[in-house]
Coordinates of C-alpha atoms in Angstrom, one line a residue:
X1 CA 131.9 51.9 118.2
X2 CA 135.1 53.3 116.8
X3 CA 137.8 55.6 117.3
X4 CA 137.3 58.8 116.5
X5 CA 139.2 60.4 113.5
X6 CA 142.5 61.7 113.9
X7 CA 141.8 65.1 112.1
X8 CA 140.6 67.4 114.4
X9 CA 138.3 69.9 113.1
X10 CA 138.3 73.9 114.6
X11 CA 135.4 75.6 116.2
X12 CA 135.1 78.2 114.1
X13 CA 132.2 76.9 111.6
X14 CA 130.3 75.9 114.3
X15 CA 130.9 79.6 116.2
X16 CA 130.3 81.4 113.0
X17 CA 127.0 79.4 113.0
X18 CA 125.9 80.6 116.2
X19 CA 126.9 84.2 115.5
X20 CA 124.7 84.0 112.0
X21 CA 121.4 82.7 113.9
X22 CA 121.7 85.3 117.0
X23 CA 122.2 88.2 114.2
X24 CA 118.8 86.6 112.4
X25 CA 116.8 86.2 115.2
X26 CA 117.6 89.7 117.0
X27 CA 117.1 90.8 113.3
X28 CA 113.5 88.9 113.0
X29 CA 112.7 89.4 116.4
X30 CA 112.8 93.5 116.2
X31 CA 110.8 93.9 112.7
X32 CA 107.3 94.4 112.8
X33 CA 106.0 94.9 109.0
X34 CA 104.7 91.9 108.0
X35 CA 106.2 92.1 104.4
X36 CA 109.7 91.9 105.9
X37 CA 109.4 89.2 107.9
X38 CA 107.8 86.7 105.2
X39 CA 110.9 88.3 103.4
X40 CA 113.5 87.3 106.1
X41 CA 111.5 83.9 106.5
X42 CA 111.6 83.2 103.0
X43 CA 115.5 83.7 103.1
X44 CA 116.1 81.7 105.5
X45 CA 113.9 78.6 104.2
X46 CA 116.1 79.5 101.0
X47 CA 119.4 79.4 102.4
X48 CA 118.4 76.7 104.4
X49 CA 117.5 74.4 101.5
X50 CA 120.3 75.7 99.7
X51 CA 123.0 74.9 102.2
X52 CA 121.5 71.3 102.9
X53 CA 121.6 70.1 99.2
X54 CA 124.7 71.7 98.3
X55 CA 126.4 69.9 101.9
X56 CA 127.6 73.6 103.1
X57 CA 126.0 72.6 106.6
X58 CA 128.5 69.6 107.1
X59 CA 131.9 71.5 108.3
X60 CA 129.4 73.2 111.2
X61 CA 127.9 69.6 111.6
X62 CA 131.5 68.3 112.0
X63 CA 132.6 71.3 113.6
X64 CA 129.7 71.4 116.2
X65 CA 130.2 67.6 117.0
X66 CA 133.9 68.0 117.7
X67 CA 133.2 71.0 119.9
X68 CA 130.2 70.9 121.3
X69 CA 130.7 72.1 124.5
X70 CA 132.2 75.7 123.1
X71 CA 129.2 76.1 121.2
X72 CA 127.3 75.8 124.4
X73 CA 128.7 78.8 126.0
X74 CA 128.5 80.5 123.0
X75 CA 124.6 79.9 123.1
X76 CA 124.5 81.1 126.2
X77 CA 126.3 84.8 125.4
X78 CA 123.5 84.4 122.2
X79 CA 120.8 84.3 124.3
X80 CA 122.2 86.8 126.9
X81 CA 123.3 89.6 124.3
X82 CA 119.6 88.9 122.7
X83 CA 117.6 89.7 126.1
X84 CA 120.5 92.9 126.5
X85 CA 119.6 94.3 123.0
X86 CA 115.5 93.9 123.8
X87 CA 116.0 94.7 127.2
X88 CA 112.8 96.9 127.5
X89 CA 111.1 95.1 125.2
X90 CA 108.4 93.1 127.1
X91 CA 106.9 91.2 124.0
X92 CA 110.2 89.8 122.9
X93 CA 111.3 89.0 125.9
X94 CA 108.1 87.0 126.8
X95 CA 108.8 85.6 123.4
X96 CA 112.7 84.4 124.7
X97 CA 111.6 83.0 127.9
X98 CA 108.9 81.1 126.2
X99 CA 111.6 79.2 124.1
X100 CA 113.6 78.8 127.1
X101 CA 111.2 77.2 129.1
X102 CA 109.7 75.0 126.1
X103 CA 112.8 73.9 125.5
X104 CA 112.7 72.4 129.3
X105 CA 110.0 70.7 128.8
X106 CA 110.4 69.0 125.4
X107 CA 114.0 68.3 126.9
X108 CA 111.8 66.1 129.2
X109 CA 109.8 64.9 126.4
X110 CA 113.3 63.7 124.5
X111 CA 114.6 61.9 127.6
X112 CA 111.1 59.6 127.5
X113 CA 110.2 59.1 123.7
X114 CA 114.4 59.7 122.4
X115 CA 116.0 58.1 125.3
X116 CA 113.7 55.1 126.6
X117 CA 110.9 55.0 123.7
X118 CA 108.6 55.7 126.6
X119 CA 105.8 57.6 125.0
X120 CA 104.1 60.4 126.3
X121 CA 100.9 62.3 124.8
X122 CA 100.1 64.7 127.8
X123 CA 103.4 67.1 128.2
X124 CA 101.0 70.1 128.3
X125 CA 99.4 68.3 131.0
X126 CA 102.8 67.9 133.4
X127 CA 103.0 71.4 131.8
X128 CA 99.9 72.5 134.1
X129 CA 100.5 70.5 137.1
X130 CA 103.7 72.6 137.6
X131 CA 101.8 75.7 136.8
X132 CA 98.8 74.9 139.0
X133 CA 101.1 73.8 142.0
X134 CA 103.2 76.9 141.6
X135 CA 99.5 79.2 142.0
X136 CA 98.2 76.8 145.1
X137 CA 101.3 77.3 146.7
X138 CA 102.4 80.3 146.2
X139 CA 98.9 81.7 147.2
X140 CA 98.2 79.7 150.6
X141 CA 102.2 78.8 151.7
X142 CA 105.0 80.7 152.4
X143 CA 107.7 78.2 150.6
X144 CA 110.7 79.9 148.8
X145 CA 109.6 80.2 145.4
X146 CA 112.9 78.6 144.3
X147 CA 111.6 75.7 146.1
X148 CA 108.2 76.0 144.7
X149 CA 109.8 75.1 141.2
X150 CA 111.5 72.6 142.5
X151 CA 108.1 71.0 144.3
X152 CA 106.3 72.0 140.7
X153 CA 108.4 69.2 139.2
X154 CA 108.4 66.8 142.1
X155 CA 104.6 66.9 142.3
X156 CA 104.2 66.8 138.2
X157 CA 106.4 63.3 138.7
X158 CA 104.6 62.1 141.3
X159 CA 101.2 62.2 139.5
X160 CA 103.1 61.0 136.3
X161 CA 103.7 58.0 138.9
X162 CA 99.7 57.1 138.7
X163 CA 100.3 56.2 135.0
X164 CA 103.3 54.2 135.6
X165 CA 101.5 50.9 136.1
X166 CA 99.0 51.3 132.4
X167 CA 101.8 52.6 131.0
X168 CA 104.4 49.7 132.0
X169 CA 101.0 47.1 130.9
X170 CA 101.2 48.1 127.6
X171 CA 103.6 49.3 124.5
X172 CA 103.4 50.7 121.3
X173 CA 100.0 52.9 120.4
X174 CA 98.1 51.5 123.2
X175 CA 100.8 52.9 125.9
X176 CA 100.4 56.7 124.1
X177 CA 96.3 56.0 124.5
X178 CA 97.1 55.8 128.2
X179 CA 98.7 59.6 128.1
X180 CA 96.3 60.9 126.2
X181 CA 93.0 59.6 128.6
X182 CA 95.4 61.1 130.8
X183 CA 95.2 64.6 128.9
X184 CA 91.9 64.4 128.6
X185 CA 90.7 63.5 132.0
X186 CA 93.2 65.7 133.7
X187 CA 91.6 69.1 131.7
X188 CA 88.2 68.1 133.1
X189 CA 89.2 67.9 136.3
X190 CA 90.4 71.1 136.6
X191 CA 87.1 72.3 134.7
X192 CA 84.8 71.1 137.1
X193 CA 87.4 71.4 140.5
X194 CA 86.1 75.1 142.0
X195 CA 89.2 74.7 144.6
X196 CA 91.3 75.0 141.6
X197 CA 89.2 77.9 139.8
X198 CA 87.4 76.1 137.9
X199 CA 87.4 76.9 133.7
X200 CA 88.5 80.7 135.0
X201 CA 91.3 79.6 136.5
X202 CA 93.7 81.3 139.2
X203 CA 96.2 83.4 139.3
X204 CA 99.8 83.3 140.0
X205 CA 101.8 85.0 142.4
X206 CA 104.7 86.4 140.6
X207 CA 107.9 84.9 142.3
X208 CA 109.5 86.7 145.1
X209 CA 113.1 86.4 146.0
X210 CA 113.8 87.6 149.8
X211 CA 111.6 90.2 149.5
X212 CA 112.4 91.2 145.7
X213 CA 109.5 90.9 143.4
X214 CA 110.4 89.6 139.9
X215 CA 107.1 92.1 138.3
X216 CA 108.8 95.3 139.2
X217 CA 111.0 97.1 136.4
X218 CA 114.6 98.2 137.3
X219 CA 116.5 101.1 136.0
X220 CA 120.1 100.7 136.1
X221 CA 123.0 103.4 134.6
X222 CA 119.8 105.2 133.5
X223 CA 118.2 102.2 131.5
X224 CA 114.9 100.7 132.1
X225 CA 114.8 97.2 132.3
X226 CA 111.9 95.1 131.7
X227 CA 110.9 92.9 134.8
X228 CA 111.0 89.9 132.6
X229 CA 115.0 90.0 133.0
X230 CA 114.2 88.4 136.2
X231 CA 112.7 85.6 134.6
X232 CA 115.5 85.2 132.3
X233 CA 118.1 84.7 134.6
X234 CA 115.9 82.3 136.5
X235 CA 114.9 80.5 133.0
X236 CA 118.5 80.5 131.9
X237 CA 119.7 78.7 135.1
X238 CA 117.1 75.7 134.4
X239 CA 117.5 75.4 130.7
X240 CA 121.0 75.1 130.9
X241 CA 121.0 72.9 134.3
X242 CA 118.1 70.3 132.2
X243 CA 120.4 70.5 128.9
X244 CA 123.4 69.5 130.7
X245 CA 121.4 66.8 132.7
X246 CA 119.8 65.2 130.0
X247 CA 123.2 65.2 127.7
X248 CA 125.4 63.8 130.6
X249 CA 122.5 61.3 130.7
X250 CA 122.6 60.4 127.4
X251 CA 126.4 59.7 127.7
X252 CA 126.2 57.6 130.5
X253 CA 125.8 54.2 130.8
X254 CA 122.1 55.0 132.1
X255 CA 121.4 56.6 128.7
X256 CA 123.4 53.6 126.8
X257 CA 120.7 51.2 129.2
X258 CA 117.8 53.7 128.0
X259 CA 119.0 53.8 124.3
X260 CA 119.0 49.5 124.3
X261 CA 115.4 49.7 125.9
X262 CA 114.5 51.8 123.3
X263 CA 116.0 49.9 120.4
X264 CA 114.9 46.4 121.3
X265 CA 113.1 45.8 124.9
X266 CA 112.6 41.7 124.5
X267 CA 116.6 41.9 123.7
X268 CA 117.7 43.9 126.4
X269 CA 115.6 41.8 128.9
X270 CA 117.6 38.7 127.6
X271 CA 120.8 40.9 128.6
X272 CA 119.6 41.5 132.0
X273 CA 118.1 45.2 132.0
X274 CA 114.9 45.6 134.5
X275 CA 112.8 47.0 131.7
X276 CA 110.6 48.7 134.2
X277 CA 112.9 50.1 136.2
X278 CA 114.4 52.1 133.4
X279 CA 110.8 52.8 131.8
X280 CA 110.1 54.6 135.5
X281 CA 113.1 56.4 135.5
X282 CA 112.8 57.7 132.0
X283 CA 109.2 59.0 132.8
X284 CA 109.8 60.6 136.3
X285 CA 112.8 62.2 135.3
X286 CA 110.6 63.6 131.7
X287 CA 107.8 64.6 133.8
X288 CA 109.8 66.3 136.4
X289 CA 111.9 68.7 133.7
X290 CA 108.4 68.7 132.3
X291 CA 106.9 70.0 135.7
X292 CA 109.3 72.3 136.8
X293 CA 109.5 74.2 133.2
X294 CA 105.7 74.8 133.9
X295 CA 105.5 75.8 137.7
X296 CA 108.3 78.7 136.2
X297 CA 106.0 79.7 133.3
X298 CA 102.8 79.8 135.2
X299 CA 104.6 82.6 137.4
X300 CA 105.5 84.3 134.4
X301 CA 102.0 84.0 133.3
X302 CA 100.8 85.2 135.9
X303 CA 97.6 83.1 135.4
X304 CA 96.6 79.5 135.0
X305 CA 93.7 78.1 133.4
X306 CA 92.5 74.2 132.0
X307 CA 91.9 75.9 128.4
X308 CA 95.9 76.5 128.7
X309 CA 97.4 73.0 128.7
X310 CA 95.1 70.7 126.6
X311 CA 95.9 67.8 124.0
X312 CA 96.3 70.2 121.6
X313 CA 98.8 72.0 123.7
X314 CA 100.4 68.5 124.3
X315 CA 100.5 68.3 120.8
X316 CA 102.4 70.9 119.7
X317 CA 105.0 70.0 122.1
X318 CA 105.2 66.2 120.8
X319 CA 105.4 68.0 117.0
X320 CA 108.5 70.6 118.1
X321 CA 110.2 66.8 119.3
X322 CA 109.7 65.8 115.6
X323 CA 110.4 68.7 114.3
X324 CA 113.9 68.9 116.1
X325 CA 114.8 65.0 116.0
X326 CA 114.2 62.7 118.7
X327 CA 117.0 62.2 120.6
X328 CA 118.9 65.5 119.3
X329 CA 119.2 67.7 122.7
X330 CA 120.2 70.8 120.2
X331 CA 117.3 69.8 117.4
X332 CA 115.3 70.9 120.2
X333 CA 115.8 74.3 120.8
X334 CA 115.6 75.2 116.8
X335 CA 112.6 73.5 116.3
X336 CA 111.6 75.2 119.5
X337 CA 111.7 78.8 118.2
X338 CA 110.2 77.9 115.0
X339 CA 107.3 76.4 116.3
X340 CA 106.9 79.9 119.1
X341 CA 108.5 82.4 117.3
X342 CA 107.1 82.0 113.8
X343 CA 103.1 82.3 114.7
X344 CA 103.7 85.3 116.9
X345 CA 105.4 87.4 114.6
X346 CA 103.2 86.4 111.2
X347 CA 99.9 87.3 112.8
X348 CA 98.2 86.3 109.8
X349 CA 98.8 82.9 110.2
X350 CA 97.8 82.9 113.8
X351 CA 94.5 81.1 113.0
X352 CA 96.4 78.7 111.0
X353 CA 99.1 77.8 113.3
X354 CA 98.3 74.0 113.8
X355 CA 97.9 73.7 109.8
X356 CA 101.6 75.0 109.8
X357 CA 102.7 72.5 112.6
X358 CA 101.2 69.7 111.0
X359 CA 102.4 70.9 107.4
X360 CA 106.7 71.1 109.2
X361 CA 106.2 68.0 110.5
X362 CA 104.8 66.0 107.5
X363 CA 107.3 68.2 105.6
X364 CA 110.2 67.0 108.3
X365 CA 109.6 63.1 108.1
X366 CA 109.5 63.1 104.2
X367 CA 112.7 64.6 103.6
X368 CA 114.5 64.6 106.7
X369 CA 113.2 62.0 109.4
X370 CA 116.3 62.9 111.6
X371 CA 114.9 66.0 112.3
X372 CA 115.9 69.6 111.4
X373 CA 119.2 69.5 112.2
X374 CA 122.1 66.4 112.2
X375 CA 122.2 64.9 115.4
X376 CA 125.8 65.4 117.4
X377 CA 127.8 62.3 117.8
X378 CA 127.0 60.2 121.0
X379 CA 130.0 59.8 123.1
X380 CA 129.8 56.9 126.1
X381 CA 133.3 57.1 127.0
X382 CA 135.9 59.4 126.4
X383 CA 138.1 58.9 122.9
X384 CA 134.9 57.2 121.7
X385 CA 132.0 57.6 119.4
X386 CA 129.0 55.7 119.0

């Protein structure tokens, strides 16, 4: 580690950064001719390219590193001036809160394959056993749906918890076999369980808080509001309660114990870390973000179903971790609305969707293995970079 440079940078890059992507997106978001979005996707892969091999990106990189925690409340005006401006528009706003939520769940994801190198092939699965716990419950109990979240990610990390024992008996390719028999096993389960509907599947309650039901529509100074506002608010809270979690856990001396099991295990056993103590708490935390991101969704939803969190699902999830960088908290959400935004709106390509994931990817670790975006400077202890 060393000290940190002496010329401190200003936030403005960075800011004006921010700015530029919330203008695209509410820009992208609102067109519906499919001419003009190929023409606004086009740009930005242009641009993009452009500012990457002429370095224009590095004084936000530096900029972003240096201030990081500006440009996090600055993301969160973005995303709360985007859901004001499509404020009755359900589609877009279903398409916000599924980023949001995504986001939750491959922050999860980062915490087990970034921050311990504990792999994990069935995040759609954890995905499910929140949504599926938040329709049981919230059809036979009369929890707080708050709490019903919160149990959603509890119960998708203690079934995560059956896996512990494989998972900590092997390494490498043989310890991601082990998640994905899990995938596989867990989506016939739910096929052939009738308690849990079967291959129909349930529904899901919408939540209820004190009597208020999130599915209703609000009109307020004479605007209608789309009930998925609710959501957001909701979905806002969690994503930026797991993103501060799993960055003040990365700078912690738990994530500088993670990041040497990841790096070397035989080492840091020689150094005195319990390798399987930190391999459990990587995956229980993972899975419970995981969880908790699906319980919230499958009330959005509305409905639950096995057909809805498969391998392939998993996939996708493990390819928007590439896509973003693993380890790189903020790679995550970028690669996030690439991977759900782009299919939506080019309905052409729906069909095609996990050619185009697979195409990013291979397309990512060519040129830039890191991931889409530089990853911001770890910091253990104050006044110093790692």
């Amino acid at each position: 580690m060393s000290a940190p440079s002496s010329h401190a940078t200003t936030s403005l890059p960075a800011l004006a950064a921010v700015a530029a992507v919330t203008v695209y997106l509410a820009v992208l978001l609102g067109v519906e001719k499919q001419n003009l979005i190929i023409a606004l996707l086009a740009g930005a892969i242009i641009f993009v390219t452009a500012a990457y091999r002429f370095s224009f990106l590095d004084p936000v990189a530096q900029s972003f590193s240096d201030h990081e925690d500006t440009v996090g409340i600055a993301s969160i005006v973005a995303l709360v001036l985007l859901a004001a401006w499509f404020h009755e528009d359900h589609f877009v706003l279903l398409l916000i809160l599924t980023v949001m939520l995504y986001t939750v769940a491959t922050l999860g994801l980062n915490v087990q394959f970034g921050y311990a190198g504990v792999l994990n092939f069935a995040g759609a699965s954890f995905f499910g056993i929140g949504a599926y716990t938040s329709a049981v419950l919230n059809a036979h109990t009369a929890i707080p749906h708050l709490l019903v979240l919160v149990i959603g990610g509890l119960i998708a990390a203690a079934i995560g918890s059956l896996l512990l024992l494989p998972v900590l008996r092997t390494r490498g390719h043989y310890a991601a076999l082990v998640t994905i028999a899990f995938a596989l096993l867990l989506k016939t389960f739910l096929e052939v369980n009738d308690v849990l509907g079967g291959p129909q599947g349930l529904q899901v309650k919408p939540m209820n808080i004190l009597g208020w039901s999130f599915n209703d529509n609000v009109t307020v100074a004479g605007y209608d509001l789309s009930f998925y506002l609710h959501y957001f608010v909701v979905a806002l809270i969690l994503l930026v309660a797991a993103f501060t979690l799993t960055r003040r856990l990365e700078r912690s001396w738990i994530g500088l114990n993670l990041d040497a099991l990841r790096l070397d295990e035989t080492a840091a056993a020689c150094f005195g870390l319990n390798i399987a103590r930190w391999k459990i708490t990587a995956f229980t935390i993972g899975n419970f973000l995981i969880g908790i991101a699906g319980a919230l969704f499958g009330m959005i939803g509305g409905f639950v179903a096995p057909n809805n969190y498969t391998f392939a699902d998993s996939l996708i999830l493990v390819s928007i971790l590439l896509l973003g960088g693993i380890g790189n908290a903020w790679g995550l959400a970028v690669a996030t609305a690439i991977v759900v935004i782009v299919p939506e709106k080019l309905q052409t390509i729906q069909e095609y969707r996990f050619l185009l994931y697979a195409a990013l990817v291979i397309l990512v670790l060519l040129f830039r293995p890191e991931g889409l975006l530089p990853r911001p400077v770890r910091r253990y202890f104050p006044g110093w970079r790692a």
